Every structure is written in structure tokens, then in C-alpha cells.
Amino acid sequence: LAKTTQPISMDSYEGQEVNITCSHNNIATNDYITWYQQFPSQGPRFIIQGYKTKVTNEVASLFIPADRKSSTLSLPRVSLSDTAVYYCLVGDHTGGFKTIFGAGTRLFVKA
Amino acid sequence: NAGVTQTPKFQVLKTGQSMTLQCAQDMNHNSMYWYRQDPGMGLRLIYYSASEGTTDKGEVPNGYNVSRLNKREFSLRLESAAPSQTSVYFCASSEGVGYTFGSGTRLTVV
């Protein structure tokens, strides 16, 4: 099971781009990288998933270097409502079975 | 499109009492999971069910049992609640890309 390491917390201001990096040195060949967002009193919500290079959707971008030992979630022009905990997970493409959630990164966006 | 529905949303138990947390999904997903989240912590997997008829232990299964009743429903039972089981419990399902989580059950054991 690949273990991930993320910063415990980050602060930003509205309108800025936020990049959260996750380290996963023991990622396996078949593993995908998945990011989730969690607001207080809610379950985590899927943001984005990738295997290599770059993936972009309407919410975020995910950058994965060639060695896949790390990944960076990029949130463009954050707003106050992006204040949440962000989790990086590594596992099979279903994101399921024994995939481990770490403590996540607490992002606080200020006005 | 309800997604994953958990009941109850809140529950207070006395030490030694039993209860069952219910979870149902309407997305026809094969895999279902139970996680617990303690204050300020990440989620820890209690049990999972890769498909109907199968269940397996996760990281923290002690003190819990599960039943995959059918493809839609996956219940979590606490046979004899302990204060250490005070937590928020999340049910999730998956098929393909990522999990879909329920809104959680906040359980307090006094």
C-alpha cells in the first residue's frame, strides 16, 4: 500500500492559484492518484484522478511527473468556499479496497 | 439521484449498547466501504465489500461487524459500543473512478 505525504496545512488568499503537493515514493505500476475534498460535517468528494502527465477538469488540474513519485493538485483562483481538507490517495483505479486516507492538507482561504 | 444514503445522521449510545448503521446506494456500484473519522484525523477503513456476497477487514475492524445485504445495502454493526468508538462514520461506494461518500453518521458513546 503506497503511503502519501502532504503538508498539514496551507493558507492562501482569494483569487490566487494554490498548489498542493503529495509525495508517494512507493507508488506501484498499476496505481492511480486521486484527490478528494472534504468540507466540515460532510463526506469527502472526488476532485480529480490521474495516472501520468497532466489531467484537467472544470475544478482542478493534476500534474504528475514522469517518475510518478509525487503529484501536485492545482486549484486556480481559489475562493473562500475552497477552504477544506484535501486528501491525496494512491491505489488501484477504482480508488477502492484498501486505499489509505492520510491526514490530508487543510487549506484556509482568506479574503 | 440520492447517491449514498446513511441512517441515522446522529446517535448517542451508552457503553455496552448495540446498534446498526445503515447504508444504501442507488448507483449500482459493486464495491462498498465503511470508514470512521476521528476529530482532526483522516479516514480509516473499517470494512469493505468488493462485491455482493463478500466482505473483508480494513485497518480498524475490531469491535465491528458488517453485512452486505444485497448490492445496494451495506450495514455496520457495533455489538457492544465503547467510548473509543465515538466518531463520525462514513459509508462509500465505488465503481470505476473514485468513491462516492454518504453524509456520515455522528456517533457518541457515553
JSON list of C-alpha atoms in Angstrom, two decimals:
[
{"chain": "A", "resi": 1, "resn": "LEU", "atom": "CA", "xyz": [0.00, 0.00, 0.00]},
{"chain": "A", "resi": 2, "resn": "ALA", "atom": "CA", "xyz": [1.56, 3.26, -1.13]},
{"chain": "A", "resi": 3, "resn": "LYS", "atom": "CA", "xyz": [1.83, 5.83, 1.64]},
{"chain": "A", "resi": 4, "resn": "THR", "atom": "CA", "xyz": [1.37, 9.50, 0.86]},
{"chain": "A", "resi": 5, "resn": "THR", "atom": "CA", "xyz": [2.84, 12.60, 2.47]},
{"chain": "A", "resi": 6, "resn": "GLN", "atom": "CA", "xyz": [1.19, 16.02, 2.22]},
{"chain": "A", "resi": 7, "resn": "PRO", "atom": "CA", "xyz": [1.65, 19.34, 4.02]},
{"chain": "A", "resi": 8, "resn": "ILE", "atom": "CA", "xyz": [-0.54, 19.54, 7.09]},
{"chain": "A", "resi": 9, "resn": "SER", "atom": "CA", "xyz": [-1.91, 22.97, 6.27]},
{"chain": "A", "resi": 10, "resn": "MET", "atom": "CA", "xyz": [-1.72, 25.83, 3.78]},
{"chain": "A", "resi": 11, "resn": "ASP", "atom": "CA", "xyz": [-3.04, 29.38, 3.70]},
{"chain": "A", "resi": 12, "resn": "SER", "atom": "CA", "xyz": [-3.98, 31.36, 0.62]},
{"chain": "A", "resi": 13, "resn": "TYR", "atom": "CA", "xyz": [-5.94, 34.43, -0.46]},
{"chain": "A", "resi": 14, "resn": "GLU", "atom": "CA", "xyz": [-8.94, 34.65, -2.70]},
{"chain": "A", "resi": 15, "resn": "GLY", "atom": "CA", "xyz": [-8.07, 34.75, -6.39]},
{"chain": "A", "resi": 16, "resn": "GLN", "atom": "CA", "xyz": [-4.70, 33.06, -6.00]},
{"chain": "A", "resi": 17, "resn": "GLU", "atom": "CA", "xyz": [-3.66, 29.75, -7.52]},
{"chain": "A", "resi": 18, "resn": "VAL", "atom": "CA", "xyz": [-2.99, 27.06, -4.92]},
{"chain": "A", "resi": 19, "resn": "ASN", "atom": "CA", "xyz": [-0.70, 24.10, -5.48]},
{"chain": "A", "resi": 20, "resn": "ILE", "atom": "CA", "xyz": [-0.74, 21.19, -3.04]},
{"chain": "A", "resi": 21, "resn": "THR", "atom": "CA", "xyz": [1.99, 18.61, -3.49]},
{"chain": "A", "resi": 22, "resn": "CYS", "atom": "CA", "xyz": [1.77, 14.99, -2.42]},
{"chain": "A", "resi": 23, "resn": "SER", "atom": "CA", "xyz": [4.70, 12.58, -2.18]},
{"chain": "A", "resi": 24, "resn": "HIS", "atom": "CA", "xyz": [4.18, 8.89, -2.90]},
{"chain": "A", "resi": 25, "resn": "ASN", "atom": "CA", "xyz": [7.61, 7.32, -3.32]},
{"chain": "A", "resi": 26, "resn": "ASN", "atom": "CA", "xyz": [6.34, 3.73, -3.25]},
{"chain": "A", "resi": 27, "resn": "ILE", "atom": "CA", "xyz": [3.66, 4.08, -5.91]},
{"chain": "A", "resi": 28, "resn": "ALA", "atom": "CA", "xyz": [3.07, 0.86, -7.83]},
{"chain": "A", "resi": 29, "resn": "THR", "atom": "CA", "xyz": [2.84, 0.49, -11.58]},
{"chain": "A", "resi": 30, "resn": "ASN", "atom": "CA", "xyz": [-0.92, -0.04, -11.54]},
{"chain": "A", "resi": 31, "resn": "ASP", "atom": "CA", "xyz": [-1.70, 2.73, -9.04]},
{"chain": "A", "resi": 32, "resn": "TYR", "atom": "CA", "xyz": [-3.64, 5.86, -9.89]},
{"chain": "A", "resi": 33, "resn": "ILE", "atom": "CA", "xyz": [-3.50, 9.13, -7.97]},
{"chain": "A", "resi": 34, "resn": "THR", "atom": "CA", "xyz": [-6.81, 10.50, -6.73]},
{"chain": "A", "resi": 35, "resn": "TRP", "atom": "CA", "xyz": [-7.61, 13.72, -4.89]},
{"chain": "A", "resi": 36, "resn": "TYR", "atom": "CA", "xyz": [-10.61, 14.38, -2.67]},
{"chain": "A", "resi": 37, "resn": "GLN", "atom": "CA", "xyz": [-12.02, 17.48, -0.99]},
{"chain": "A", "resi": 38, "resn": "GLN", "atom": "CA", "xyz": [-13.78, 17.41, 2.36]},
{"chain": "A", "resi": 39, "resn": "PHE", "atom": "CA", "xyz": [-15.83, 20.17, 3.99]},
{"chain": "A", "resi": 40, "resn": "PRO", "atom": "CA", "xyz": [-16.69, 20.07, 7.70]},
{"chain": "A", "resi": 41, "resn": "SER", "atom": "CA", "xyz": [-19.51, 17.64, 8.53]},
{"chain": "A", "resi": 42, "resn": "GLN", "atom": "CA", "xyz": [-19.51, 16.18, 5.02]},
{"chain": "A", "resi": 43, "resn": "GLY", "atom": "CA", "xyz": [-18.03, 13.13, 3.36]},
{"chain": "A", "resi": 44, "resn": "PRO", "atom": "CA", "xyz": [-15.06, 13.55, 1.01]},
{"chain": "A", "resi": 45, "resn": "ARG", "atom": "CA", "xyz": [-15.86, 14.49, -2.56]},
{"chain": "A", "resi": 46, "resn": "PHE", "atom": "CA", "xyz": [-13.91, 13.27, -5.60]},
{"chain": "A", "resi": 47, "resn": "ILE", "atom": "CA", "xyz": [-11.99, 16.06, -7.35]},
{"chain": "A", "resi": 48, "resn": "ILE", "atom": "CA", "xyz": [-9.66, 14.52, -9.92]},
{"chain": "A", "resi": 49, "resn": "GLN", "atom": "CA", "xyz": [-7.75, 11.38, -10.81]},
{"chain": "A", "resi": 50, "resn": "GLY", "atom": "CA", "xyz": [-4.70, 10.76, -12.99]},
{"chain": "A", "resi": 51, "resn": "TYR", "atom": "CA", "xyz": [-2.03, 8.25, -13.90]},
{"chain": "A", "resi": 52, "resn": "LYS", "atom": "CA", "xyz": [0.68, 10.33, -15.53]},
{"chain": "A", "resi": 53, "resn": "THR", "atom": "CA", "xyz": [1.44, 13.75, -17.04]},
{"chain": "A", "resi": 54, "resn": "LYS", "atom": "CA", "xyz": [-1.41, 16.23, -16.67]},
{"chain": "A", "resi": 55, "resn": "VAL", "atom": "CA", "xyz": [-5.13, 15.94, -16.16]},
{"chain": "A", "resi": 56, "resn": "THR", "atom": "CA", "xyz": [-7.52, 18.89, -16.11]},
{"chain": "A", "resi": 57, "resn": "ASN", "atom": "CA", "xyz": [-11.21, 19.19, -15.36]},
{"chain": "A", "resi": 58, "resn": "GLU", "atom": "CA", "xyz": [-13.55, 22.07, -14.57]},
{"chain": "A", "resi": 59, "resn": "VAL", "atom": "CA", "xyz": [-12.40, 22.17, -10.95]},
{"chain": "A", "resi": 60, "resn": "ALA", "atom": "CA", "xyz": [-8.66, 21.49, -10.86]},
{"chain": "A", "resi": 61, "resn": "SER", "atom": "CA", "xyz": [-5.54, 20.28, -12.62]},
{"chain": "A", "resi": 62, "resn": "LEU", "atom": "CA", "xyz": [-3.33, 17.41, -11.59]},
{"chain": "A", "resi": 63, "resn": "PHE", "atom": "CA", "xyz": [0.35, 17.34, -12.52]},
{"chain": "A", "resi": 64, "resn": "ILE", "atom": "CA", "xyz": [2.28, 14.08, -12.34]},
{"chain": "A", "resi": 65, "resn": "PRO", "atom": "CA", "xyz": [5.99, 13.93, -13.23]},
{"chain": "A", "resi": 66, "resn": "ALA", "atom": "CA", "xyz": [7.47, 11.08, -15.23]},
{"chain": "A", "resi": 67, "resn": "ASP", "atom": "CA", "xyz": [8.72, 9.16, -12.16]},
{"chain": "A", "resi": 68, "resn": "ARG", "atom": "CA", "xyz": [5.23, 9.42, -10.55]},
{"chain": "A", "resi": 69, "resn": "LYS", "atom": "CA", "xyz": [6.75, 9.71, -7.08]},
{"chain": "A", "resi": 70, "resn": "SER", "atom": "CA", "xyz": [4.82, 12.90, -6.43]},
{"chain": "A", "resi": 71, "resn": "SER", "atom": "CA", "xyz": [1.83, 14.80, -7.74]},
{"chain": "A", "resi": 72, "resn": "THR", "atom": "CA", "xyz": [0.54, 18.35, -7.50]},
{"chain": "A", "resi": 73, "resn": "LEU", "atom": "CA", "xyz": [-3.08, 19.40, -7.26]},
{"chain": "A", "resi": 74, "resn": "SER", "atom": "CA", "xyz": [-3.58, 22.87, -8.69]},
{"chain": "A", "resi": 75, "resn": "LEU", "atom": "CA", "xyz": [-6.66, 24.93, -7.79]},
{"chain": "A", "resi": 76, "resn": "PRO", "atom": "CA", "xyz": [-6.95, 28.03, -9.99]},
{"chain": "A", "resi": 77, "resn": "ARG", "atom": "CA", "xyz": [-8.20, 31.29, -8.49]},
{"chain": "A", "resi": 78, "resn": "VAL", "atom": "CA", "xyz": [-9.43, 29.93, -5.17]},
{"chain": "A", "resi": 79, "resn": "SER", "atom": "CA", "xyz": [-12.39, 31.41, -3.33]},
{"chain": "A", "resi": 80, "resn": "LEU", "atom": "CA", "xyz": [-13.44, 31.32, 0.33]},
{"chain": "A", "resi": 81, "resn": "SER", "atom": "CA", "xyz": [-15.57, 28.26, -0.46]},
{"chain": "A", "resi": 82, "resn": "ASP", "atom": "CA", "xyz": [-12.45, 26.28, -1.34]},
{"chain": "A", "resi": 83, "resn": "THR", "atom": "CA", "xyz": [-11.49, 26.23, 2.35]},
{"chain": "A", "resi": 84, "resn": "ALA", "atom": "CA", "xyz": [-11.46, 22.49, 3.06]},
{"chain": "A", "resi": 85, "resn": "VAL", "atom": "CA", "xyz": [-9.27, 19.48, 3.68]},
{"chain": "A", "resi": 86, "resn": "TYR", "atom": "CA", "xyz": [-7.69, 17.94, 0.59]},
{"chain": "A", "resi": 87, "resn": "TYR", "atom": "CA", "xyz": [-6.65, 14.29, 0.51]},
{"chain": "A", "resi": 88, "resn": "CYS", "atom": "CA", "xyz": [-4.23, 12.61, -1.87]},
{"chain": "A", "resi": 89, "resn": "LEU", "atom": "CA", "xyz": [-4.76, 8.88, -2.35]},
{"chain": "A", "resi": 90, "resn": "VAL", "atom": "CA", "xyz": [-2.80, 6.31, -4.29]},
{"chain": "A", "resi": 91, "resn": "GLY", "atom": "CA", "xyz": [-4.28, 2.99, -5.29]},
{"chain": "A", "resi": 92, "resn": "ASP", "atom": "CA", "xyz": [-5.99, 1.00, -7.99]},
{"chain": "A", "resi": 93, "resn": "HIS", "atom": "CA", "xyz": [-8.10, 2.94, -10.45]},
{"chain": "A", "resi": 94, "resn": "THR", "atom": "CA", "xyz": [-11.33, 2.28, -8.63]},
{"chain": "A", "resi": 95, "resn": "GLY", "atom": "CA", "xyz": [-9.98, 4.24, -5.69]},
{"chain": "A", "resi": 96, "resn": "GLY", "atom": "CA", "xyz": [-11.26, 1.44, -3.56]},
{"chain": "A", "resi": 97, "resn": "PHE", "atom": "CA", "xyz": [-10.44, -1.56, -1.46]},
{"chain": "A", "resi": 98, "resn": "LYS", "atom": "CA", "xyz": [-7.66, -0.82, 0.99]},
{"chain": "A", "resi": 99, "resn": "THR", "atom": "CA", "xyz": [-6.71, 2.62, -0.25]},
{"chain": "A", "resi": 100, "resn": "ILE", "atom": "CA", "xyz": [-5.43, 4.63, 2.69]},
{"chain": "A", "resi": 101, "resn": "PHE", "atom": "CA", "xyz": [-6.52, 8.16, 3.53]},
{"chain": "A", "resi": 102, "resn": "GLY", "atom": "CA", "xyz": [-3.82, 10.20, 5.23]},
{"chain": "A", "resi": 103, "resn": "ALA", "atom": "CA", "xyz": [-4.48, 13.25, 7.41]},
{"chain": "A", "resi": 104, "resn": "GLY", "atom": "CA", "xyz": [-4.84, 15.49, 4.35]},
{"chain": "A", "resi": 105, "resn": "THR", "atom": "CA", "xyz": [-3.95, 19.15, 3.82]},
{"chain": "A", "resi": 106, "resn": "ARG", "atom": "CA", "xyz": [-6.08, 21.81, 5.47]},
{"chain": "A", "resi": 107, "resn": "LEU", "atom": "CA", "xyz": [-6.40, 24.72, 3.05]},
{"chain": "A", "resi": 108, "resn": "PHE", "atom": "CA", "xyz": [-7.59, 28.00, 4.51]},
{"chain": "A", "resi": 109, "resn": "VAL", "atom": "CA", "xyz": [-8.53, 30.70, 2.01]},
{"chain": "A", "resi": 110, "resn": "LYS", "atom": "CA", "xyz": [-8.63, 34.24, 3.34]},
{"chain": "A", "resi": 111, "resn": "ALA", "atom": "CA", "xyz": [-10.45, 37.26, 1.96]},
{"chain": "B", "resi": 1, "resn": "ASN", "atom": "CA", "xyz": [-30.24, 10.70, -7.66]},
{"chain": "B", "resi": 2, "resn": "ALA", "atom": "CA", "xyz": [-29.66, 10.21, -3.92]},
{"chain": "B", "resi": 3, "resn": "GLY", "atom": "CA", "xyz": [-26.18, 8.62, -4.25]},
{"chain": "B", "resi": 4, "resn": "VAL", "atom": "CA", "xyz": [-25.19, 7.13, -0.87]},
{"chain": "B", "resi": 5, "resn": "THR", "atom": "CA", "xyz": [-27.70, 7.42, 1.96]},
{"chain": "B", "resi": 6, "resn": "GLN", "atom": "CA", "xyz": [-26.76, 6.82, 5.59]},
{"chain": "B", "resi": 7, "resn": "THR", "atom": "CA", "xyz": [-29.05, 6.48, 8.57]},
{"chain": "B", "resi": 8, "resn": "PRO", "atom": "CA", "xyz": [-29.19, 7.70, 11.25]},
{"chain": "B", "resi": 9, "resn": "LYS", "atom": "CA", "xyz": [-27.37, 11.03, 11.00]},
{"chain": "B", "resi": 10, "resn": "PHE", "atom": "CA", "xyz": [-26.81, 11.29, 14.75]},
{"chain": "B", "resi": 11, "resn": "GLN", "atom": "CA", "xyz": [-26.84, 8.73, 17.54]},
{"chain": "B", "resi": 12, "resn": "VAL", "atom": "CA", "xyz": [-25.93, 8.63, 21.21]},
{"chain": "B", "resi": 13, "resn": "LEU", "atom": "CA", "xyz": [-25.32, 5.24, 22.79]},
{"chain": "B", "resi": 14, "resn": "LYS", "atom": "CA", "xyz": [-24.47, 4.10, 26.27]},
{"chain": "B", "resi": 15, "resn": "THR", "atom": "CA", "xyz": [-21.43, 1.91, 26.75]},
{"chain": "B", "resi": 16, "resn": "GLY", "atom": "CA", "xyz": [-22.34, -1.70, 26.03]},
{"chain": "B", "resi": 17, "resn": "GLN", "atom": "CA", "xyz": [-25.35, -0.95, 23.84]},
{"chain": "B", "resi": 18, "resn": "SER", "atom": "CA", "xyz": [-25.54, -2.25, 20.31]},
{"chain": "B", "resi": 19, "resn": "MET", "atom": "CA", "xyz": [-26.69, -0.61, 17.11]},
{"chain": "B", "resi": 20, "resn": "THR", "atom": "CA", "xyz": [-26.59, -0.94, 13.34]},
{"chain": "B", "resi": 21, "resn": "LEU", "atom": "CA", "xyz": [-25.65, 1.84, 10.96]},
{"chain": "B", "resi": 22, "resn": "GLN", "atom": "CA", "xyz": [-27.42, 1.59, 7.63]},
{"chain": "B", "resi": 23, "resn": "CYS", "atom": "CA", "xyz": [-26.06, 2.48, 4.22]},
{"chain": "B", "resi": 24, "resn": "ALA", "atom": "CA", "xyz": [-27.68, 2.26, 0.81]},
{"chain": "B", "resi": 25, "resn": "GLN", "atom": "CA", "xyz": [-26.52, 3.33, -2.65]},
{"chain": "B", "resi": 26, "resn": "ASP", "atom": "CA", "xyz": [-28.57, 3.71, -5.80]},
{"chain": "B", "resi": 27, "resn": "MET", "atom": "CA", "xyz": [-25.73, 3.86, -8.34]},
{"chain": "B", "resi": 28, "resn": "ASN", "atom": "CA", "xyz": [-25.45, 0.11, -8.94]},
{"chain": "B", "resi": 29, "resn": "HIS", "atom": "CA", "xyz": [-21.88, 0.13, -7.60]},
{"chain": "B", "resi": 30, "resn": "ASN", "atom": "CA", "xyz": [-20.24, -3.18, -6.80]},
{"chain": "B", "resi": 31, "resn": "SER", "atom": "CA", "xyz": [-17.91, -2.01, -4.02]},
{"chain": "B", "resi": 32, "resn": "MET", "atom": "CA", "xyz": [-18.95, -0.51, -0.69]},
{"chain": "B", "resi": 33, "resn": "TYR", "atom": "CA", "xyz": [-16.97, 0.66, 2.32]},
{"chain": "B", "resi": 34, "resn": "TRP", "atom": "CA", "xyz": [-17.24, 1.80, 5.91]},
{"chain": "B", "resi": 35, "resn": "TYR", "atom": "CA", "xyz": [-14.79, 4.39, 7.24]},
{"chain": "B", "resi": 36, "resn": "ARG", "atom": "CA", "xyz": [-14.50, 6.17, 10.56]},
{"chain": "B", "resi": 37, "resn": "GLN", "atom": "CA", "xyz": [-13.12, 9.66, 11.05]},
{"chain": "B", "resi": 38, "resn": "ASP", "atom": "CA", "xyz": [-11.99, 10.91, 14.43]},
{"chain": "B", "resi": 39, "resn": "PRO", "atom": "CA", "xyz": [-11.67, 14.65, 15.11]},
{"chain": "B", "resi": 40, "resn": "GLY", "atom": "CA", "xyz": [-8.87, 16.26, 13.09]},
{"chain": "B", "resi": 41, "resn": "MET", "atom": "CA", "xyz": [-7.90, 12.94, 11.53]},
{"chain": "B", "resi": 42, "resn": "GLY", "atom": "CA", "xyz": [-8.12, 11.31, 8.16]},
{"chain": "B", "resi": 43, "resn": "LEU", "atom": "CA", "xyz": [-10.46, 8.43, 7.36]},
{"chain": "B", "resi": 44, "resn": "ARG", "atom": "CA", "xyz": [-9.67, 4.89, 8.46]},
{"chain": "B", "resi": 45, "resn": "LEU", "atom": "CA", "xyz": [-11.16, 1.89, 6.69]},
{"chain": "B", "resi": 46, "resn": "ILE", "atom": "CA", "xyz": [-13.18, -0.42, 8.93]},
{"chain": "B", "resi": 47, "resn": "TYR", "atom": "CA", "xyz": [-14.58, -2.97, 6.47]},
{"chain": "B", "resi": 48, "resn": "TYR", "atom": "CA", "xyz": [-15.20, -3.15, 2.78]},
{"chain": "B", "resi": 49, "resn": "SER", "atom": "CA", "xyz": [-17.19, -5.26, 0.36]},
{"chain": "B", "resi": 50, "resn": "ALA", "atom": "CA", "xyz": [-15.70, -5.68, -3.08]},
{"chain": "B", "resi": 51, "resn": "SER", "atom": "CA", "xyz": [-18.94, -7.16, -4.43]},
{"chain": "B", "resi": 52, "resn": "GLU", "atom": "CA", "xyz": [-22.24, -8.53, -3.26]},
{"chain": "B", "resi": 53, "resn": "GLY", "atom": "CA", "xyz": [-21.70, -11.53, -1.02]},
{"chain": "B", "resi": 54, "resn": "THR", "atom": "CA", "xyz": [-18.15, -10.66, 0.02]},
{"chain": "B", "resi": 55, "resn": "THR", "atom": "CA", "xyz": [-16.75, -8.64, 2.91]},
{"chain": "B", "resi": 56, "resn": "ASP", "atom": "CA", "xyz": [-13.23, -8.08, 4.20]},
{"chain": "B", "resi": 57, "resn": "LYS", "atom": "CA", "xyz": [-11.48, -6.32, 7.05]},
{"chain": "B", "resi": 58, "resn": "GLY", "atom": "CA", "xyz": [-9.84, -2.95, 6.71]},
{"chain": "B", "resi": 59, "resn": "GLU", "atom": "CA", "xyz": [-7.42, -1.15, 9.03]},
{"chain": "B", "resi": 60, "resn": "VAL", "atom": "CA", "xyz": [-9.58, -0.98, 12.17]},
{"chain": "B", "resi": 61, "resn": "PRO", "atom": "CA", "xyz": [-12.18, -3.80, 12.18]},
{"chain": "B", "resi": 62, "resn": "ASN", "atom": "CA", "xyz": [-12.13, -4.70, 15.89]},
{"chain": "B", "resi": 63, "resn": "GLY", "atom": "CA", "xyz": [-15.48, -4.12, 17.59]},
{"chain": "B", "resi": 64, "resn": "TYR", "atom": "CA", "xyz": [-17.44, -4.04, 14.33]},
{"chain": "B", "resi": 65, "resn": "ASN", "atom": "CA", "xyz": [-19.28, -6.42, 12.05]},
{"chain": "B", "resi": 66, "resn": "VAL", "atom": "CA", "xyz": [-20.75, -5.83, 8.61]},
{"chain": "B", "resi": 67, "resn": "SER", "atom": "CA", "xyz": [-23.39, -7.30, 6.36]},
{"chain": "B", "resi": 68, "resn": "ARG", "atom": "CA", "xyz": [-23.67, -6.83, 2.62]},
{"chain": "B", "resi": 69, "resn": "LEU", "atom": "CA", "xyz": [-27.40, -7.42, 2.47]},
{"chain": "B", "resi": 70, "resn": "ASN", "atom": "CA", "xyz": [-27.65, -7.03, -1.30]},
{"chain": "B", "resi": 71, "resn": "LYS", "atom": "CA", "xyz": [-25.94, -4.96, -3.95]},
{"chain": "B", "resi": 72, "resn": "ARG", "atom": "CA", "xyz": [-27.49, -1.74, -2.64]},
{"chain": "B", "resi": 73, "resn": "GLU", "atom": "CA", "xyz": [-27.09, -2.11, 1.12]},
{"chain": "B", "resi": 74, "resn": "PHE", "atom": "CA", "xyz": [-24.10, -2.45, 3.42]},
{"chain": "B", "resi": 75, "resn": "SER", "atom": "CA", "xyz": [-24.65, -2.22, 7.18]},
{"chain": "B", "resi": 76, "resn": "LEU", "atom": "CA", "xyz": [-22.20, -1.75, 10.05]},
{"chain": "B", "resi": 77, "resn": "ARG", "atom": "CA", "xyz": [-22.96, -3.20, 13.47]},
{"chain": "B", "resi": 78, "resn": "LEU", "atom": "CA", "xyz": [-21.49, -2.31, 16.83]},
{"chain": "B", "resi": 79, "resn": "GLU", "atom": "CA", "xyz": [-22.24, -5.23, 19.13]},
{"chain": "B", "resi": 80, "resn": "SER", "atom": "CA", "xyz": [-21.09, -3.61, 22.39]},
{"chain": "B", "resi": 81, "resn": "ALA", "atom": "CA", "xyz": [-20.34, 0.06, 21.98]},
{"chain": "B", "resi": 82, "resn": "ALA", "atom": "CA", "xyz": [-17.31, 1.58, 23.70]},
{"chain": "B", "resi": 83, "resn": "PRO", "atom": "CA", "xyz": [-16.34, 5.25, 24.17]},
{"chain": "B", "resi": 84, "resn": "SER", "atom": "CA", "xyz": [-13.40, 4.65, 21.81]},
{"chain": "B", "resi": 85, "resn": "GLN", "atom": "CA", "xyz": [-15.95, 4.15, 19.04]},
{"chain": "B", "resi": 86, "resn": "THR", "atom": "CA", "xyz": [-17.14, 7.73, 19.30]},
{"chain": "B", "resi": 87, "resn": "SER", "atom": "CA", "xyz": [-16.53, 9.00, 15.79]},
{"chain": "B", "resi": 88, "resn": "VAL", "atom": "CA", "xyz": [-18.11, 10.03, 12.52]},
{"chain": "B", "resi": 89, "resn": "TYR", "atom": "CA", "xyz": [-18.83, 7.04, 10.31]},
{"chain": "B", "resi": 90, "resn": "PHE", "atom": "CA", "xyz": [-18.87, 7.34, 6.54]},
{"chain": "B", "resi": 91, "resn": "CYS", "atom": "CA", "xyz": [-20.17, 4.84, 4.05]},
{"chain": "B", "resi": 92, "resn": "ALA", "atom": "CA", "xyz": [-18.91, 4.95, 0.48]},
{"chain": "B", "resi": 93, "resn": "SER", "atom": "CA", "xyz": [-19.35, 3.10, -2.78]},
{"chain": "B", "resi": 94, "resn": "SER", "atom": "CA", "xyz": [-17.26, 2.88, -5.92]},
{"chain": "B", "resi": 95, "resn": "GLU", "atom": "CA", "xyz": [-17.34, 1.60, -9.46]},
{"chain": "B", "resi": 96, "resn": "GLY", "atom": "CA", "xyz": [-14.57, 2.74, -11.77]},
{"chain": "B", "resi": 97, "resn": "VAL", "atom": "CA", "xyz": [-13.24, 6.15, -10.82]},
{"chain": "B", "resi": 98, "resn": "GLY", "atom": "CA", "xyz": [-13.18, 7.15, -7.17]},
{"chain": "B", "resi": 99, "resn": "TYR", "atom": "CA", "xyz": [-15.51, 6.88, -4.22]},
{"chain": "B", "resi": 100, "resn": "THR", "atom": "CA", "xyz": [-18.92, 8.41, -3.59]},
{"chain": "B", "resi": 101, "resn": "PHE", "atom": "CA", "xyz": [-19.42, 9.11, 0.10]},
{"chain": "B", "resi": 102, "resn": "GLY", "atom": "CA", "xyz": [-22.52, 9.47, 2.22]},
{"chain": "B", "resi": 103, "resn": "SER", "atom": "CA", "xyz": [-23.02, 12.42, 4.55]},
{"chain": "B", "resi": 104, "resn": "GLY", "atom": "CA", "xyz": [-21.97, 10.48, 7.63]},
{"chain": "B", "resi": 105, "resn": "THR", "atom": "CA", "xyz": [-23.33, 9.27, 10.97]},
{"chain": "B", "resi": 106, "resn": "ARG", "atom": "CA", "xyz": [-22.09, 11.11, 14.04]},
{"chain": "B", "resi": 107, "resn": "LEU", "atom": "CA", "xyz": [-21.94, 8.56, 16.87]},
{"chain": "B", "resi": 108, "resn": "THR", "atom": "CA", "xyz": [-21.28, 9.38, 20.50]},
{"chain": "B", "resi": 109, "resn": "VAL", "atom": "CA", "xyz": [-20.77, 6.61, 23.07]},
{"chain": "B", "resi": 110, "resn": "VAL", "atom": "CA", "xyz": [-21.09, 7.73, 26.68]}
]
